[in-house]
Amino acid sequence: MLAILDRAVATEHDLLLARLRLMIDTPALQARHLDSQFRLQEAFVRAVDPGLEYDARAAASAVLGVTHTALLRWAAGDGEPALTELFRDAFTAAFGHAP
């Protein structure tokens, strides 16, 4: 049973890496990805108090930028190191600590 789970995790890892590489290598998919990030940022902003719009926009933009940077590094490193490590390092670089 554990071997089946290990294979499933490896398959998910490989699938995510392949999808990410496809997005990086295809201009139309890059544009779609950036548009999705913008829409997600807007959803965050709409979910908060209108008086905090600027702060929410800045925070959402920073967090999305950090995750995007970590994903690009992960793809460039052929799926290494682990995404959790890259997210931690990227958040620490941007904010001085990881969440």
Short mmCIF file of C-alpha atoms in Angstrom, two decimals:
data_model
loop_
_atom_site.label_atom_id
_atom_site.label_comp_id
_atom_site.label_asym_id
_atom_site.label_seq_id
_atom_site.Cartn_x
_atom_site.Cartn_y
_atom_site.Cartn_z
CA MET A 1 0.00 0.00 0.00
CA LEU A 2 2.81 2.43 0.86
CA ALA A 3 4.49 1.76 -2.50
CA ILE A 4 1.26 2.72 -4.28
CA LEU A 5 1.10 5.96 -2.30
CA ASP A 6 4.77 6.71 -3.08
CA ARG A 7 4.10 6.22 -6.80
CA ALA A 8 1.04 8.47 -6.63
CA VAL A 9 3.06 11.23 -4.93
CA ALA A 10 5.84 10.88 -7.52
CA THR A 11 3.27 11.06 -10.31
CA GLU A 12 1.72 14.23 -8.84
CA HIS A 13 5.20 15.76 -8.52
CA ASP A 14 6.05 14.95 -12.14
CA LEU A 15 2.68 16.21 -13.38
CA LEU A 16 3.03 19.53 -11.55
CA LEU A 17 6.57 19.95 -12.85
CA ALA A 18 5.48 19.22 -16.43
CA ARG A 19 2.56 21.66 -16.21
CA LEU A 20 4.76 24.36 -14.74
CA ARG A 21 7.39 23.90 -17.45
CA LEU A 22 4.69 24.10 -20.11
CA MET A 23 3.44 27.37 -18.62
CA ILE A 24 6.98 28.79 -18.50
CA ASP A 25 7.74 27.80 -22.10
CA THR A 26 4.45 28.93 -23.66
CA PRO A 27 3.86 32.69 -23.87
CA ALA A 28 0.07 32.35 -24.05
CA LEU A 29 0.07 30.19 -20.91
CA GLN A 30 2.39 32.65 -19.16
CA ALA A 31 -0.07 35.43 -19.94
CA ARG A 32 -2.96 33.30 -18.70
CA HIS A 33 -1.07 32.54 -15.48
CA LEU A 34 -0.33 36.22 -14.84
CA ASP A 35 -3.95 37.10 -15.57
CA SER A 36 -5.06 34.45 -13.07
CA GLN A 37 -2.72 35.90 -10.47
CA PHE A 38 -4.15 39.38 -11.07
CA ARG A 39 -7.71 38.06 -10.72
CA LEU A 40 -6.78 36.26 -7.50
CA GLN A 41 -5.25 39.47 -6.16
CA GLU A 42 -8.46 41.32 -7.01
CA ALA A 43 -10.51 38.68 -5.18
CA PHE A 44 -8.37 39.17 -2.07
CA VAL A 45 -8.79 42.93 -2.28
CA ARG A 46 -12.58 42.69 -2.65
CA ALA A 47 -12.76 40.43 0.39
CA VAL A 48 -11.36 43.03 2.80
CA ASP A 49 -12.56 46.32 4.22
CA PRO A 50 -12.47 49.00 1.48
CA GLY A 51 -10.39 51.19 3.79
CA LEU A 52 -7.64 48.57 3.64
CA GLU A 53 -7.64 48.26 -0.16
CA TYR A 54 -4.09 49.53 -0.67
CA ASP A 55 -2.65 47.33 2.09
CA ALA A 56 -4.56 44.28 0.85
CA ARG A 57 -3.40 44.87 -2.72
CA ALA A 58 0.23 45.22 -1.64
CA ALA A 59 0.09 42.11 0.58
CA ALA A 60 -1.65 39.96 -2.04
CA SER A 61 0.77 41.09 -4.73
CA ALA A 62 3.78 40.31 -2.52
CA VAL A 63 2.52 36.86 -1.55
CA LEU A 64 1.68 35.94 -5.15
CA GLY A 65 5.10 37.19 -6.27
CA VAL A 66 6.86 35.11 -3.63
CA THR A 67 4.99 31.95 -4.59
CA HIS A 68 5.59 32.57 -8.30
CA THR A 69 9.32 33.04 -7.68
CA ALA A 70 9.52 29.82 -5.66
CA LEU A 71 7.69 27.87 -8.37
CA LEU A 72 10.03 29.18 -11.08
CA ARG A 73 13.08 28.20 -9.02
CA TRP A 74 11.59 24.74 -8.40
CA ALA A 75 11.03 24.20 -12.13
CA ALA A 76 14.53 25.45 -12.97
CA GLY A 77 15.95 23.00 -10.42
CA ASP A 78 14.09 20.06 -11.98
CA GLY A 79 11.76 19.78 -8.99
CA GLU A 80 14.43 20.25 -6.34
CA PRO A 81 14.64 21.27 -3.58
CA ALA A 82 11.20 20.61 -2.13
CA LEU A 83 8.57 23.28 -2.75
CA THR A 84 8.00 23.68 0.98
CA GLU A 85 11.66 24.59 1.42
CA LEU A 86 11.57 27.03 -1.50
CA PHE A 87 8.38 28.68 -0.22
CA ARG A 88 9.93 29.06 3.23
CA ASP A 89 13.13 30.55 1.77
CA ALA A 90 11.23 32.92 -0.54
CA PHE A 91 8.93 34.17 2.24
CA THR A 92 11.94 34.66 4.50
CA ALA A 93 13.76 36.61 1.79
CA ALA A 94 10.76 38.86 1.20
CA PHE A 95 9.40 39.29 4.71
CA GLY A 96 12.23 38.34 7.06
CA HIS A 97 10.44 35.19 8.22
CA ALA A 98 8.26 32.41 6.88
CA PRO A 99 4.54 32.29 7.74
#
